[in-house]
Short mmCIF file of N, CA, C and O in Angstrom, two decimals:
data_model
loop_
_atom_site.label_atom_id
_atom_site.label_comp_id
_atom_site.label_asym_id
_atom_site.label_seq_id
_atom_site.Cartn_x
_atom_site.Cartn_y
_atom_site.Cartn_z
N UNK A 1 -71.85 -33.01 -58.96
CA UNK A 1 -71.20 -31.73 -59.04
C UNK A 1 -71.65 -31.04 -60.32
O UNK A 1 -71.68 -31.70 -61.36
N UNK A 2 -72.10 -29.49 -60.31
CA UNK A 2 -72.39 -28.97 -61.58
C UNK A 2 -71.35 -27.81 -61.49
O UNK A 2 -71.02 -27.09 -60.54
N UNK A 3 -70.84 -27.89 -63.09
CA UNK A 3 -70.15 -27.41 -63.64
C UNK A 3 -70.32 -25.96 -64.44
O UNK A 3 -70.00 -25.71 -65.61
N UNK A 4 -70.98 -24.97 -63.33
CA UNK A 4 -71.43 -23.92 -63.72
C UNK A 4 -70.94 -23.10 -64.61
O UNK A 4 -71.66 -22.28 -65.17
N UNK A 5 -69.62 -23.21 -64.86
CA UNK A 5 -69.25 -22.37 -66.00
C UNK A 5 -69.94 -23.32 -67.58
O UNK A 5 -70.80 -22.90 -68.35
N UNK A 6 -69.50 -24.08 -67.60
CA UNK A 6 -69.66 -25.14 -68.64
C UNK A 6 -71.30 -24.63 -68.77
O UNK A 6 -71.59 -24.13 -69.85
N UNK A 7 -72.13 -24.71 -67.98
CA UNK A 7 -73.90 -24.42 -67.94
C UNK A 7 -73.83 -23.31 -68.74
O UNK A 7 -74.38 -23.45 -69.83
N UNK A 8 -73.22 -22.05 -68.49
CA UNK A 8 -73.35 -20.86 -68.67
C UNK A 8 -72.95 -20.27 -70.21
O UNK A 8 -73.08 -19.16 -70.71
N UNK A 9 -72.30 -21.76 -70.82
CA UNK A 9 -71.76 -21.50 -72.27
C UNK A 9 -72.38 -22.53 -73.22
O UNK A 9 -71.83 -22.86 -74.27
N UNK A 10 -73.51 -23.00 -72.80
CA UNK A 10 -74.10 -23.84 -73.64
C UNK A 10 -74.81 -23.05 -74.53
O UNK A 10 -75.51 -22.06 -74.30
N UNK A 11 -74.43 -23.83 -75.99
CA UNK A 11 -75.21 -22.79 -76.94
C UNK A 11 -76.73 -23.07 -77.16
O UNK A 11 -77.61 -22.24 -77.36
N UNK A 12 -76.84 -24.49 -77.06
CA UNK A 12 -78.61 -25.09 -76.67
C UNK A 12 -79.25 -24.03 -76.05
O UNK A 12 -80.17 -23.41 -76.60
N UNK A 13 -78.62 -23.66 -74.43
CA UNK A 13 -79.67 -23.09 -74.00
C UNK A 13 -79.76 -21.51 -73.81
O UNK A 13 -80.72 -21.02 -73.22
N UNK A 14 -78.49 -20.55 -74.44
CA UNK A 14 -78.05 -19.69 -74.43
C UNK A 14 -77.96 -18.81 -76.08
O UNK A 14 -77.72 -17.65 -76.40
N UNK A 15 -78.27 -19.93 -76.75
CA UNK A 15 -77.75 -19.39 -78.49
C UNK A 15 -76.31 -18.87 -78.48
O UNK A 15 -75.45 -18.69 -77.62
N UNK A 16 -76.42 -18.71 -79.86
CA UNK A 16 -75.15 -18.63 -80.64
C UNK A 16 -73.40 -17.63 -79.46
O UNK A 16 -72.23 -17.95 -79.26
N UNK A 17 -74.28 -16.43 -79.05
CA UNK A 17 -73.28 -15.92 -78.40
C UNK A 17 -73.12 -16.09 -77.36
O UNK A 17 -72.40 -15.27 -76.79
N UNK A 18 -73.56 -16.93 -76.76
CA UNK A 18 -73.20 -17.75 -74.68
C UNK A 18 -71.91 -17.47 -74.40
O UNK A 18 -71.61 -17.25 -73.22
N UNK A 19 -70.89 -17.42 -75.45
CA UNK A 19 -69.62 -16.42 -74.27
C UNK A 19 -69.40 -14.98 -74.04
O UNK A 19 -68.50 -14.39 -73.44
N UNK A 20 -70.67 -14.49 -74.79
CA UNK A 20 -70.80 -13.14 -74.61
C UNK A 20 -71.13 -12.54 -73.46
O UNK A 20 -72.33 -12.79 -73.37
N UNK A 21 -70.74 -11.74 -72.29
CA UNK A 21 -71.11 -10.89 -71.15
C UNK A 21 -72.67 -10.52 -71.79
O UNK A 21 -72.54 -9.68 -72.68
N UNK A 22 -73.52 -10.74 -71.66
CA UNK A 22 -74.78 -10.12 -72.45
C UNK A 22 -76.29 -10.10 -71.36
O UNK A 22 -77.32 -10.76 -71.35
N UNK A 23 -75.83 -9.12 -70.62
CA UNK A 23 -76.89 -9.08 -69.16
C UNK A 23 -78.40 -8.70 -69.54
O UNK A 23 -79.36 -9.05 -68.84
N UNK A 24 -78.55 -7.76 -71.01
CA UNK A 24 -79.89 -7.50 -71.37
C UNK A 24 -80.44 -9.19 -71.67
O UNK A 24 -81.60 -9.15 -72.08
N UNK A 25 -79.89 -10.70 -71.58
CA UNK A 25 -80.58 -11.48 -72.30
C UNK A 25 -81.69 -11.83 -70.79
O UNK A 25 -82.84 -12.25 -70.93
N UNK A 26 -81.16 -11.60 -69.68
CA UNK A 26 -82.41 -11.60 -68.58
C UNK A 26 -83.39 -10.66 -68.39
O UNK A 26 -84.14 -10.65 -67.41
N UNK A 27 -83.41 -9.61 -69.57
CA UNK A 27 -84.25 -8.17 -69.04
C UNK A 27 -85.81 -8.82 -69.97
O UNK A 27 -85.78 -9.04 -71.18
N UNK A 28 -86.75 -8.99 -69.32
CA UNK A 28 -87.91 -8.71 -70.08
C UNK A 28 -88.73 -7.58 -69.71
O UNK A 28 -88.91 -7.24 -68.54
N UNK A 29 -89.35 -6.88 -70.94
CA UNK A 29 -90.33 -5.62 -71.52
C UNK A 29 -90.08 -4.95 -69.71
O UNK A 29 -91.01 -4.74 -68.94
N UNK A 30 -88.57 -4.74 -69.36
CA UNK A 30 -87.60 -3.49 -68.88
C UNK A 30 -87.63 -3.95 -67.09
O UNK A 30 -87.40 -3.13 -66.20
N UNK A 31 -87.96 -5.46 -66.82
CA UNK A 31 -88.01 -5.83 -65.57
C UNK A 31 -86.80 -7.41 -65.71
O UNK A 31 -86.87 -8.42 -66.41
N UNK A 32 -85.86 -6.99 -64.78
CA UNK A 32 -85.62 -8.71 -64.50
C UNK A 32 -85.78 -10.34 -64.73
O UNK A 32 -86.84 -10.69 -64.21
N UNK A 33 -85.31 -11.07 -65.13
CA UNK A 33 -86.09 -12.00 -65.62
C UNK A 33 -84.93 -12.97 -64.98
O UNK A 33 -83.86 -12.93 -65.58
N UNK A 34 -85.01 -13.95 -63.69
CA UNK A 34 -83.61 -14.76 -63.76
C UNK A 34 -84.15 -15.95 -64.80
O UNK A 34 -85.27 -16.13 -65.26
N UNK A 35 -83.02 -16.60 -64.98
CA UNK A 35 -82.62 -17.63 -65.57
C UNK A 35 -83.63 -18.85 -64.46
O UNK A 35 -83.61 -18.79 -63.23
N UNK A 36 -84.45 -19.88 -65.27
CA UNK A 36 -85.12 -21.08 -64.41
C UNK A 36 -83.71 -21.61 -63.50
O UNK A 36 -82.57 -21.18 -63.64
N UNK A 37 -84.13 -22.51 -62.68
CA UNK A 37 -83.21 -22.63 -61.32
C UNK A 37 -82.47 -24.01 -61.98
O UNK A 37 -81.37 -24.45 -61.63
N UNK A 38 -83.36 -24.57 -63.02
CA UNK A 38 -82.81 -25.92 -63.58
C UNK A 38 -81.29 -25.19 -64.60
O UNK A 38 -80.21 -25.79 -64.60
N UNK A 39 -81.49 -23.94 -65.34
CA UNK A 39 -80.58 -23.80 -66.26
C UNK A 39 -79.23 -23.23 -65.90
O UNK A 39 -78.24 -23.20 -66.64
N UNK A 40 -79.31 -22.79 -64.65
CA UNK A 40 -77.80 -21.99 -64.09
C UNK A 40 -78.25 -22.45 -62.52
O UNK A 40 -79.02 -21.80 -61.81
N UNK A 41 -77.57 -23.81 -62.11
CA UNK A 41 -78.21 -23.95 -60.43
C UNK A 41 -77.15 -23.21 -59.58
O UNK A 41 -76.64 -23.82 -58.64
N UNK A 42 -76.78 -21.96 -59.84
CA UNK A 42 -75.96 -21.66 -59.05
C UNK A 42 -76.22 -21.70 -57.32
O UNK A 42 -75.39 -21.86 -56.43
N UNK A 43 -77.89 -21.45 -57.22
CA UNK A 43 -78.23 -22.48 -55.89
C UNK A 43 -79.32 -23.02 -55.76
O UNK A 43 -80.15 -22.59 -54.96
N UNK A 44 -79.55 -24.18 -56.62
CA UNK A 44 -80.20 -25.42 -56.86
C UNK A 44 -81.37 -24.96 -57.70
O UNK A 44 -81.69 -24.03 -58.44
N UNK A 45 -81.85 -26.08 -57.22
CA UNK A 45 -83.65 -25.90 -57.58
C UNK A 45 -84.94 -26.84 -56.92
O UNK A 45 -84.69 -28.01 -56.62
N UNK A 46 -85.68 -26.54 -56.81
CA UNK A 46 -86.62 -26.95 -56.40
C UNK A 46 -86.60 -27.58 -55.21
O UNK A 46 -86.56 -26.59 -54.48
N UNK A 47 -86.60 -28.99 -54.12
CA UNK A 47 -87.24 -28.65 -53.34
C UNK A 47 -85.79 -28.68 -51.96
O UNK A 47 -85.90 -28.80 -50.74
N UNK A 48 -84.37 -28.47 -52.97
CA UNK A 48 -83.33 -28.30 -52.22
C UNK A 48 -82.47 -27.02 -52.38
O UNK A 48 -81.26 -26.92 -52.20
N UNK A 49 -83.66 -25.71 -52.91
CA UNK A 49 -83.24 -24.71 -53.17
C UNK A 49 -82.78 -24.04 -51.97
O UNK A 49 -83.48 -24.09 -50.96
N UNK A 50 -81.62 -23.38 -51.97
CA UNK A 50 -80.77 -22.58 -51.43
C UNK A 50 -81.84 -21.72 -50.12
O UNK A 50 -82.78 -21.04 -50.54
N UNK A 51 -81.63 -21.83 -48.74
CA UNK A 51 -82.55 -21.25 -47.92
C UNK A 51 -81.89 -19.42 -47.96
O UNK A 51 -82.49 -18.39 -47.62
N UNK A 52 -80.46 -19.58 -48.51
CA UNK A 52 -80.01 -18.18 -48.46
C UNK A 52 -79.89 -17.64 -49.93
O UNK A 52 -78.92 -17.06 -50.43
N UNK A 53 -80.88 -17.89 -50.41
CA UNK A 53 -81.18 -17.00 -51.83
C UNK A 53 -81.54 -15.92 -51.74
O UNK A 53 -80.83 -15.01 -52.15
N UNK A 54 -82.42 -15.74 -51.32
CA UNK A 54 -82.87 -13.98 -51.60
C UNK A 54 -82.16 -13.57 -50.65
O UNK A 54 -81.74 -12.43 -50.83
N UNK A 55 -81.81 -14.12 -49.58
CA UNK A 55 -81.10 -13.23 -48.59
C UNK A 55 -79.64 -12.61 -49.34
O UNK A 55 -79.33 -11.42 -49.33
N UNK A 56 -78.83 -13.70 -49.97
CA UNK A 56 -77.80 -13.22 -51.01
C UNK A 56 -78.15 -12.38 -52.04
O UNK A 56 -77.43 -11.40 -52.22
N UNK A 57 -79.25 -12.58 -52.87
CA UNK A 57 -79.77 -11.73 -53.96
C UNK A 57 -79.53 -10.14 -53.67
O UNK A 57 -78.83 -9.34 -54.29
N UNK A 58 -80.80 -9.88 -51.92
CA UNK A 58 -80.79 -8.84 -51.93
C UNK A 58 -79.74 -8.03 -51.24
O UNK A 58 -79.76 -6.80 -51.16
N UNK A 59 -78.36 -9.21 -50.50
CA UNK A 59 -77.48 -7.93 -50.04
C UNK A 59 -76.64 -7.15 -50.77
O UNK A 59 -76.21 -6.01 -50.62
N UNK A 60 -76.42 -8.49 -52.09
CA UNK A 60 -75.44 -8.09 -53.26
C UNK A 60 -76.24 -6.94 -54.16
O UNK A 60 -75.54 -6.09 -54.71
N UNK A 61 -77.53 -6.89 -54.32
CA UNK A 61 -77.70 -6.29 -55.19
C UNK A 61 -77.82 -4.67 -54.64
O UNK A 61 -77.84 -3.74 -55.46
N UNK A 62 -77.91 -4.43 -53.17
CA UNK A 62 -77.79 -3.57 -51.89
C UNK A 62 -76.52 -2.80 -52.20
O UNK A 62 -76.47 -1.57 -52.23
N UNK A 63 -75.26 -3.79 -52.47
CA UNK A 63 -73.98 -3.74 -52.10
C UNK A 63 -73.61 -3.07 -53.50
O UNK A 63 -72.97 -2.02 -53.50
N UNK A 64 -74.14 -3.88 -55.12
CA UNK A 64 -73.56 -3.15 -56.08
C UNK A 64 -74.06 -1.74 -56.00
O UNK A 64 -73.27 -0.81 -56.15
N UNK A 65 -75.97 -1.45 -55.65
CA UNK A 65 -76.38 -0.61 -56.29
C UNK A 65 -75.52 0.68 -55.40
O UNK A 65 -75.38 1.83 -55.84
N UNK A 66 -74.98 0.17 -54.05
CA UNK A 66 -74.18 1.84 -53.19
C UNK A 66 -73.22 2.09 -53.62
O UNK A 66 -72.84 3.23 -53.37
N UNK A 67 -72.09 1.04 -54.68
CA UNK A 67 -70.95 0.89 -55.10
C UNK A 67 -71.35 2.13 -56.36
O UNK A 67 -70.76 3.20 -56.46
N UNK A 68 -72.40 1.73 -57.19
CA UNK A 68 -72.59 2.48 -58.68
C UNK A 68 -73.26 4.00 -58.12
O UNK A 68 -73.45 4.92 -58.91
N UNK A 69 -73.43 4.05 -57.30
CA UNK A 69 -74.49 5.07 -56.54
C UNK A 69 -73.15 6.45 -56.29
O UNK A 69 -73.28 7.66 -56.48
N UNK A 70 -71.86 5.65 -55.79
CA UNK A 70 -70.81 6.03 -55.65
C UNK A 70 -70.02 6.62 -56.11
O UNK A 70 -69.71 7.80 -55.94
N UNK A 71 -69.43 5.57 -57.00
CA UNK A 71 -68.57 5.65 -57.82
C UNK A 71 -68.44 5.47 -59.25
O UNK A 71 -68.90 4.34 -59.44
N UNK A 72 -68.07 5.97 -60.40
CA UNK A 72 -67.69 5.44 -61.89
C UNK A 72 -66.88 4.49 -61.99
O UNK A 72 -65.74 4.59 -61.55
N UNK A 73 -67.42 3.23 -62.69
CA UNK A 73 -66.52 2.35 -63.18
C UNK A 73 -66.13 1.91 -64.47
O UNK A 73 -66.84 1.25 -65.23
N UNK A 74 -65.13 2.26 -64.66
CA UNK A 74 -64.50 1.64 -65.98
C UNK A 74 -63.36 0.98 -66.11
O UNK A 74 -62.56 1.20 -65.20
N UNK A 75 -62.86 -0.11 -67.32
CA UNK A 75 -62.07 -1.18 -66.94
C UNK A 75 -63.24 -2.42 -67.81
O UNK A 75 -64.43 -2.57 -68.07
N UNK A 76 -61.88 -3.09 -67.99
CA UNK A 76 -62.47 -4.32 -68.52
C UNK A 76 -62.81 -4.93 -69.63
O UNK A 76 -62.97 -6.12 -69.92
N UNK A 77 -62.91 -3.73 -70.34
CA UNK A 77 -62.56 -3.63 -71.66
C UNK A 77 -62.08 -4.62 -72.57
O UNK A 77 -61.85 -5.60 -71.87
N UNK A 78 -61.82 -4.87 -73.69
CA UNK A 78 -60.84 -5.75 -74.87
C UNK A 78 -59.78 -6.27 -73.87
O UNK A 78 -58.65 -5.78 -73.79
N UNK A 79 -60.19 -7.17 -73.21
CA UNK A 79 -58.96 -8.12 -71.76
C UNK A 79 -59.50 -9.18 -72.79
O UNK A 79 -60.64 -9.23 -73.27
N UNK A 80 -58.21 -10.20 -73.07
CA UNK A 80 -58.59 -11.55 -73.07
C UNK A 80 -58.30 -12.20 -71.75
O UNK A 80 -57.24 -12.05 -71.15
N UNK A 81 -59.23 -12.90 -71.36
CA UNK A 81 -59.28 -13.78 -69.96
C UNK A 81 -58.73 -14.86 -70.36
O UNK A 81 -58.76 -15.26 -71.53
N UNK A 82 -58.02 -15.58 -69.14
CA UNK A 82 -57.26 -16.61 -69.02
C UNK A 82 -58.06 -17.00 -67.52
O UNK A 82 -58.11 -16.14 -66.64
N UNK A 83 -58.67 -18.30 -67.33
CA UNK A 83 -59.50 -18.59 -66.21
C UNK A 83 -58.56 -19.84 -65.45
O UNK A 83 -57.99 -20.69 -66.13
N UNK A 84 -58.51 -19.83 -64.11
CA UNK A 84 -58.07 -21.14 -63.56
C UNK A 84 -59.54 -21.92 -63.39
O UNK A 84 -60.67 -21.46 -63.23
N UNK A 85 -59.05 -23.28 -63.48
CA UNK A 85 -59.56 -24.07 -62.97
C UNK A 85 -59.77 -24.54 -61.79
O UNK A 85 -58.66 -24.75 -61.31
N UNK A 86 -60.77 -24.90 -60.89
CA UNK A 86 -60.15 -25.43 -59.35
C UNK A 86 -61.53 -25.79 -59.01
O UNK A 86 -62.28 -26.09 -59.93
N UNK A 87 -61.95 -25.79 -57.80
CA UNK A 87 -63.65 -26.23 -57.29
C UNK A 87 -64.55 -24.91 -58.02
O UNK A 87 -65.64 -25.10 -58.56
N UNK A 88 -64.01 -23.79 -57.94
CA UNK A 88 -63.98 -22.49 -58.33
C UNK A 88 -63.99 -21.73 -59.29
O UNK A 88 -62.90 -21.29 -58.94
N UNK A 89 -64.24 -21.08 -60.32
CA UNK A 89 -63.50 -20.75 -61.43
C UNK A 89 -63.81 -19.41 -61.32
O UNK A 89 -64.80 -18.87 -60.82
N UNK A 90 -62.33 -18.69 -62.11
CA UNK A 90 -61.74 -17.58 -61.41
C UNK A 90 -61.25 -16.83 -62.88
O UNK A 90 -61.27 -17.45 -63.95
N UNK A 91 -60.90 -15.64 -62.79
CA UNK A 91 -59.92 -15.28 -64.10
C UNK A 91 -58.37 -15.23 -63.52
O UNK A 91 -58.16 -14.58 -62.50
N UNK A 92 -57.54 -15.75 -64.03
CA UNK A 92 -56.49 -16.00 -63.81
C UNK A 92 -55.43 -14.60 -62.99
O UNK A 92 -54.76 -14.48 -61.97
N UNK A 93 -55.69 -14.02 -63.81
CA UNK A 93 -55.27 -12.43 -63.52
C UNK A 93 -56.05 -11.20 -63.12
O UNK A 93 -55.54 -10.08 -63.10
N UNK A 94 -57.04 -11.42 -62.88
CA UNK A 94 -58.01 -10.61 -61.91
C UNK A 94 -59.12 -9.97 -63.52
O UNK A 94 -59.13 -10.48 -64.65
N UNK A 95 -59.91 -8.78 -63.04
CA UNK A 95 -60.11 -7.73 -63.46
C UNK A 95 -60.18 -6.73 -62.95
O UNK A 95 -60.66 -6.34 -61.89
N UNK A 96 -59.21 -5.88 -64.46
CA UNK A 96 -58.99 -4.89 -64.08
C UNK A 96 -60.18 -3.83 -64.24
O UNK A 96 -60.55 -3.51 -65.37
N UNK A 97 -60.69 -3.36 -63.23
CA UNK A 97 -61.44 -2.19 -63.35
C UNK A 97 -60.54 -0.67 -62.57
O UNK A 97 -59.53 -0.57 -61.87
N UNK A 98 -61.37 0.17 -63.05
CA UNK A 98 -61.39 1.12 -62.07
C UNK A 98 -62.49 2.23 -61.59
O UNK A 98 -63.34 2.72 -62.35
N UNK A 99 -62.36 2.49 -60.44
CA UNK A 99 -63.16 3.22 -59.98
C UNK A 99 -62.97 4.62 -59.67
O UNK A 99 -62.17 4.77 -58.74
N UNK A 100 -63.34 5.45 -60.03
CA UNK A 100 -63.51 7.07 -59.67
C UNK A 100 -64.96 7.40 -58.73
O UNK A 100 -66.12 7.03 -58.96
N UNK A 101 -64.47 8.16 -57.70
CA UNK A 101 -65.43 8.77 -56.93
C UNK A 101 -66.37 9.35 -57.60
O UNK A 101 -65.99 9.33 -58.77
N UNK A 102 -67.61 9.97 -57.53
CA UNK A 102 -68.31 10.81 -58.44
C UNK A 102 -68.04 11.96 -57.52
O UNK A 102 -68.44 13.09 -57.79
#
């Protein structure tokens, strides 16, 4: 079992601020860059990699870009999170965003 949150806050492989939300640390010279499949297996790696990867990649990324295409979002702000534990990990109390039509 991997413990993907725990992966995602290692300072080894993340440096000093790994609990930071910090999405520019995948951008290289202004293109995408994921994370190797060994350092976040959110679906595996190598030769038992996920057959529905890109198929997930590209509906979600389909799904945010009509959402932002849409609507303004703001929210989320200075929240301290409180996370459950379970097979899952979750924020305890949601987030709060909100959305305005454009």
């Amino acid at each position: 079992m991997f413990v993907t949150w725990a992966m995602a806050r290692l300072k080894e492989q993340w440096g000093e601020d790994c609990a930071l939300f910090k999405p520019e640390r995948f951008i290289s010279d202004g293109c995408f860059t994921p994370p190797k499949g060994t350092s976040l297996p959110v679906f595996l790696a190598g030769p038992r990699l996920c057959l529905g990867k890109d198929m997930a990649m590209l509906s979600s990324s389909i799904m945010l870009l009509s959402l932002l295409d849409r609507f303004d979002c703001t929210g989320g702000e200075d929240v301290d999170y409180t996370y459950e534990v379970g097979l899952t990990l979750w924020a305890l109390n949601g987030m709060p965003l909100k959305f305005e039509e454009k």
